Tab-separated table of C-alpha atoms in Angstrom:
chain	number	residue	atom	x	y	z
A	1	UNK	CA	-3.934	10.510	-23.624
A	2	UNK	CA	-5.910	8.165	-21.370
A	3	UNK	CA	-8.406	9.846	-19.061
A	4	UNK	CA	-7.985	9.313	-15.321
A	5	UNK	CA	-11.053	8.033	-13.477
A	6	UNK	CA	-12.899	10.673	-11.483
A	7	UNK	CA	-11.488	10.752	-7.950
A	8	UNK	CA	-8.408	8.751	-8.899
A	9	UNK	CA	-6.049	11.697	-9.211
A	10	UNK	CA	-2.690	11.747	-7.388
A	11	UNK	CA	-2.426	14.207	-4.518
A	12	UNK	CA	0.131	16.134	-2.517
A	13	UNK	CA	-0.276	18.195	0.651
A	14	UNK	CA	2.626	20.458	1.593
A	15	UNK	CA	3.884	20.353	5.166
A	16	UNK	CA	6.975	20.541	7.363
A	17	UNK	CA	9.374	18.362	9.423
A	18	UNK	CA	8.732	15.126	7.470
A	19	UNK	CA	7.521	13.776	4.139
A	20	UNK	CA	5.177	10.796	3.842
A	21	UNK	CA	4.806	8.739	0.675
A	22	UNK	CA	1.383	7.063	0.469
A	23	UNK	CA	0.840	4.154	-1.935
A	24	UNK	CA	-2.447	2.655	-3.095
A	25	UNK	CA	-3.186	-0.970	-3.890
A	26	UNK	CA	-3.612	-3.341	-6.824
A	27	UNK	CA	-6.387	-2.059	-9.178
A	28	UNK	CA	-6.956	0.845	-6.762
A	29	UNK	CA	-6.189	4.562	-6.873
A	30	UNK	CA	-4.963	7.398	-4.602
A	31	UNK	CA	-8.590	7.843	-3.510
A	32	UNK	CA	-8.096	4.909	-1.127
A	33	UNK	CA	-5.273	6.819	0.596
A	34	UNK	CA	-6.669	10.348	0.399
A	35	UNK	CA	-8.475	10.396	3.763
A	36	UNK	CA	-5.470	9.010	5.635
A	37	UNK	CA	-3.040	11.235	3.726
A	38	UNK	CA	-5.017	14.407	4.318
A	39	UNK	CA	-5.598	13.557	7.986
A	40	UNK	CA	-1.894	12.879	8.572
A	41	UNK	CA	-1.122	16.216	6.970
A	42	UNK	CA	-3.733	18.149	8.971
A	43	UNK	CA	-3.075	16.500	12.356
A	44	UNK	CA	0.702	16.261	12.240
A	45	UNK	CA	1.762	18.859	9.671
A	46	UNK	CA	3.706	16.509	7.392
A	47	UNK	CA	3.995	16.669	3.631
A	48	UNK	CA	2.017	13.759	2.169
A	49	UNK	CA	2.116	12.666	-1.470
A	50	UNK	CA	0.408	9.792	-3.256
A	51	UNK	CA	1.183	8.946	-6.904
A	52	UNK	CA	-1.054	7.079	-9.318
A	53	UNK	CA	0.725	3.810	-10.067
A	54	UNK	CA	1.317	2.945	-13.718
A	55	UNK	CA	-1.659	1.278	-15.377
A	56	UNK	CA	-4.048	2.220	-12.588
A	57	UNK	CA	-6.906	4.705	-12.428
A	58	UNK	CA	-7.610	4.585	-16.163
A	59	UNK	CA	-8.801	1.349	-17.800
A	60	UNK	CA	-8.097	-2.374	-17.361
A	61	UNK	CA	-6.672	-2.342	-20.897
A	62	UNK	CA	-4.048	0.167	-19.760
A	63	UNK	CA	-3.285	-1.932	-16.697
A	64	UNK	CA	-2.661	-4.934	-18.946
A	65	UNK	CA	0.210	-3.028	-20.565
A	66	UNK	CA	2.046	-2.732	-17.248
A	67	UNK	CA	3.672	-5.085	-14.757
A	68	UNK	CA	5.309	-5.156	-11.353
A	69	UNK	CA	8.428	-3.311	-12.534
A	70	UNK	CA	6.264	-0.438	-13.769
A	71	UNK	CA	4.429	-0.278	-10.441
A	72	UNK	CA	7.742	-0.342	-8.605
A	73	UNK	CA	9.079	2.411	-10.844
A	74	UNK	CA	6.084	4.624	-10.053
A	75	UNK	CA	6.739	4.182	-6.329
A	76	UNK	CA	10.505	4.678	-6.639
A	77	UNK	CA	10.110	7.857	-8.688
A	78	UNK	CA	7.743	9.328	-6.105
A	79	UNK	CA	10.062	8.295	-3.250
A	80	UNK	CA	13.089	9.973	-4.810
A	81	UNK	CA	11.092	13.117	-5.566
A	82	UNK	CA	10.109	13.397	-1.901
A	83	UNK	CA	13.659	12.698	-0.775
A	84	UNK	CA	14.882	15.567	-2.963
A	85	UNK	CA	12.934	17.969	-0.742
A	86	UNK	CA	15.425	17.243	2.035
A	87	UNK	CA	12.987	16.162	4.747
A	88	UNK	CA	12.997	12.726	6.433
A	89	UNK	CA	10.873	10.333	4.376
A	90	UNK	CA	8.364	7.753	5.644
A	91	UNK	CA	6.200	5.371	3.624
A	92	UNK	CA	2.684	4.046	4.203
A	93	UNK	CA	0.788	1.828	1.783
A	94	UNK	CA	-2.409	-0.184	1.458
A	95	UNK	CA	-2.490	-3.757	0.142
A	96	UNK	CA	-0.059	-3.943	-2.804
A	97	UNK	CA	0.949	-0.441	-1.747
A	98	UNK	CA	1.980	-2.014	1.556
A	99	UNK	CA	4.158	-4.503	-0.303
A	100	UNK	CA	5.677	-1.634	-2.261
A	101	UNK	CA	6.252	0.145	1.052
A	102	UNK	CA	8.262	-2.795	2.381
A	103	UNK	CA	10.094	-3.195	-0.931
A	104	UNK	CA	11.233	0.439	-0.846
A	105	UNK	CA	12.295	0.147	2.796
A	106	UNK	CA	14.453	-2.862	1.929
A	107	UNK	CA	16.092	-1.369	-1.170
A	108	UNK	CA	16.392	2.284	-0.151
A	109	UNK	CA	17.452	2.187	3.509
A	110	UNK	CA	19.222	5.518	3.096
A	111	UNK	CA	15.868	7.179	2.317
A	112	UNK	CA	13.063	5.348	4.135
A	113	UNK	CA	13.070	6.154	7.856
A	114	UNK	CA	10.105	3.927	8.750
A	115	UNK	CA	7.512	1.789	6.966
A	116	UNK	CA	3.805	1.331	7.632
A	117	UNK	CA	2.212	-1.438	5.525
A	118	UNK	CA	-1.570	-1.789	5.850
A	119	UNK	CA	-3.140	-5.139	4.911
A	120	UNK	CA	-0.118	-5.954	2.776
A	121	UNK	CA	0.197	-9.280	0.968
A	122	UNK	CA	3.371	-11.233	1.604
A	123	UNK	CA	3.056	-14.580	-0.151
A	124	UNK	CA	-0.278	-16.075	0.970
A	125	UNK	CA	-3.045	-15.137	-1.486
A	126	UNK	CA	-5.619	-17.728	-0.531
A	127	UNK	CA	-7.149	-20.468	-2.729
A	128	UNK	CA	-9.291	-18.205	-4.939
A	129	UNK	CA	-6.361	-16.056	-6.048
A	130	UNK	CA	-4.134	-19.118	-6.356
A	131	UNK	CA	-6.675	-20.739	-8.683
A	132	UNK	CA	-6.646	-17.683	-10.920
A	133	UNK	CA	-2.866	-17.962	-11.226
A	134	UNK	CA	-3.355	-21.439	-12.679
A	135	UNK	CA	-5.666	-20.203	-15.437
A	136	UNK	CA	-3.922	-20.057	-18.808
A	137	UNK	CA	-6.391	-17.693	-20.502
A	138	UNK	CA	-4.238	-14.550	-20.601
A	139	UNK	CA	-7.120	-12.448	-21.982
A	140	UNK	CA	-9.513	-13.268	-19.154
A	141	UNK	CA	-11.033	-10.456	-17.108
A	142	UNK	CA	-12.043	-11.195	-13.528
A	143	UNK	CA	-14.149	-9.223	-11.011
A	144	UNK	CA	-12.268	-6.465	-9.208
A	145	UNK	CA	-11.099	-6.716	-5.618
A	146	UNK	CA	-11.997	-3.166	-4.589
A	147	UNK	CA	-14.433	-1.880	-1.960
A	148	UNK	CA	-13.967	-4.630	0.632
A	149	UNK	CA	-15.171	-2.188	3.273
A	150	UNK	CA	-17.188	-2.831	6.452
A	151	UNK	CA	-18.491	0.725	6.831
A	152	UNK	CA	-21.824	1.055	4.973
A	153	UNK	CA	-22.033	3.218	1.873
A	154	UNK	CA	-18.284	3.679	1.349
A	155	UNK	CA	-17.034	2.926	-2.155
A	156	UNK	CA	-13.425	2.609	-3.304
A	157	UNK	CA	-12.497	4.064	-6.694
A	158	UNK	CA	-11.007	0.986	-8.352
A	159	UNK	CA	-11.395	-1.195	-11.423
A	160	UNK	CA	-14.604	-3.237	-11.473
A	161	UNK	CA	-12.645	-5.896	-13.353
A	162	UNK	CA	-8.977	-6.478	-14.084
A	163	UNK	CA	-6.791	-8.603	-16.381
A	164	UNK	CA	-6.171	-11.930	-14.672
A	165	UNK	CA	-2.699	-11.943	-16.232
A	166	UNK	CA	-1.637	-9.021	-14.002
A	167	UNK	CA	-2.224	-11.086	-10.868
A	168	UNK	CA	0.920	-13.056	-11.668
A	169	UNK	CA	2.874	-9.794	-11.669
A	170	UNK	CA	1.389	-8.918	-8.300
A	171	UNK	CA	2.282	-12.335	-6.942
A	172	UNK	CA	5.843	-11.930	-8.209
A	173	UNK	CA	6.106	-8.558	-6.481
A	174	UNK	CA	4.788	-10.026	-3.225
A	175	UNK	CA	7.202	-12.959	-3.359
A	176	UNK	CA	10.219	-10.809	-4.191
A	177	UNK	CA	9.352	-8.403	-1.390
A	178	UNK	CA	8.925	-11.235	1.120
A	179	UNK	CA	12.457	-12.340	0.299
A	180	UNK	CA	13.735	-8.796	0.917
A	181	UNK	CA	12.160	-8.402	4.371
A	182	UNK	CA	15.347	-9.436	6.192
A	183	UNK	CA	17.109	-6.381	4.735
A	184	UNK	CA	14.753	-3.907	6.377
A	185	UNK	CA	16.387	-2.215	9.356
A	186	UNK	CA	14.109	0.764	9.879
A	187	UNK	CA	11.134	0.706	12.285
A	188	UNK	CA	8.037	-1.000	10.893
A	189	UNK	CA	4.430	-0.866	12.052
A	190	UNK	CA	2.448	-3.650	10.392
A	191	UNK	CA	-1.293	-2.902	10.402
A	192	UNK	CA	-3.725	-5.705	9.575
A	193	UNK	CA	-7.501	-6.170	9.617
A	194	UNK	CA	-8.513	-9.353	11.384
A	195	UNK	CA	-11.309	-9.853	8.839
A	196	UNK	CA	-9.893	-9.251	5.377
A	197	UNK	CA	-11.644	-10.780	2.365
A	198	UNK	CA	-8.847	-9.961	-0.107
A	199	UNK	CA	-5.555	-10.597	1.688
A	200	UNK	CA	-5.513	-13.404	4.280
A	201	UNK	CA	-4.678	-11.939	7.680
A	202	UNK	CA	-1.875	-14.499	8.181
A	203	UNK	CA	0.246	-12.356	5.839
A	204	UNK	CA	0.801	-9.928	8.694
A	205	UNK	CA	2.406	-12.688	10.746
A	206	UNK	CA	4.582	-13.713	7.784
A	207	UNK	CA	5.762	-10.121	7.405
A	208	UNK	CA	6.554	-9.699	11.101
A	209	UNK	CA	8.423	-13.011	11.147
A	210	UNK	CA	10.479	-11.949	8.138
A	211	UNK	CA	11.597	-8.636	9.660
A	212	UNK	CA	14.646	-10.146	11.329
A	213	UNK	CA	16.915	-7.100	11.035
A	214	UNK	CA	14.634	-4.394	12.403
A	215	UNK	CA	14.833	-3.629	16.113
A	216	UNK	CA	11.443	-1.925	16.146
A	217	UNK	CA	8.581	-4.010	14.774
A	218	UNK	CA	4.981	-3.588	15.885
A	219	UNK	CA	1.847	-5.439	14.783
A	220	UNK	CA	-1.480	-3.610	15.098
A	221	UNK	CA	-4.736	-5.509	14.566
A	222	UNK	CA	-7.842	-3.712	13.290
A	223	UNK	CA	-11.156	-5.100	14.529
A	224	UNK	CA	-13.705	-2.923	12.706
A	225	UNK	CA	-12.400	-2.821	9.143
A	226	UNK	CA	-12.089	-5.092	6.132
A	227	UNK	CA	-9.382	-4.904	3.447
A	228	UNK	CA	-9.641	-1.240	2.445
A	229	UNK	CA	-9.036	-0.148	6.024
A	230	UNK	CA	-7.857	3.319	5.006
A	231	UNK	CA	-11.481	4.123	4.056
A	232	UNK	CA	-13.095	2.008	6.757
A	233	UNK	CA	-14.092	2.312	10.407
A	234	UNK	CA	-10.493	2.189	11.682
A	235	UNK	CA	-9.104	4.846	9.335
A	236	UNK	CA	-8.501	7.342	12.161
A	237	UNK	CA	-6.696	4.649	14.147
A	238	UNK	CA	-4.361	4.185	11.176
A	239	UNK	CA	-3.731	7.941	11.110
A	240	UNK	CA	-2.908	7.973	14.820
A	241	UNK	CA	-0.524	5.022	14.635
A	242	UNK	CA	1.220	6.457	11.581
A	243	UNK	CA	1.612	9.942	13.015
A	244	UNK	CA	2.768	8.723	16.422
A	245	UNK	CA	5.331	6.401	14.848
A	246	UNK	CA	6.717	9.147	12.618
A	247	UNK	CA	6.966	11.576	15.523
A	248	UNK	CA	8.696	8.925	17.630
A	249	UNK	CA	11.304	8.296	14.938
A	250	UNK	CA	11.849	12.037	14.446
A	251	UNK	CA	12.276	12.573	18.186
A	252	UNK	CA	14.740	9.708	18.544
A	253	UNK	CA	16.878	10.317	15.496
């Protein structure tokens, strides 16, 4: 059995009135969502659960054995488990977790009441990531993308390196999800850091433009955070926007 990295464990906080699925990002762990998840639970009283996605939180070798369908399956399994509790379900996710959030909203409209992607990639990865996709060395390891955080001294629990081959799976997930955006009908709050060194901020505009079937779409810009905004200076702002949106949906059916 592979050992989980310290601090990377999945979490669940029991609450009432609503359930919130939190999803971490590519090479990351539930640690990146723990502050936001716990704060949403404490301030608004909701159940909040965050799974550890397949291949994450252990070793890069384990990640190399997984792909986008495994990451999707981890998110789907957690979504259905929350739905079985009988409470309205909402989803919030960081980075790739934001893409998974939108993917679930598109494919499970009967479950997901609202979606909150944070710094989610759509299709624009930027030239550095695009160059890696052109590399044919499937065994190559590249520096990790974790801890892009403006607040001093804050560290994300994530892989320090990852298999370059898995980036293609991420890109496939992002592209597939972008093509599903028009199916999303639930309310969506897109949250994006203006200065993001991992996911180009223009992705937020691509997501908003693609949400042609939702009547309630909001774009929130973060001015004091980098990519891992859920651990950064604007983390409480994310909590407020998420909780207020959920309460609004609950109050208005």
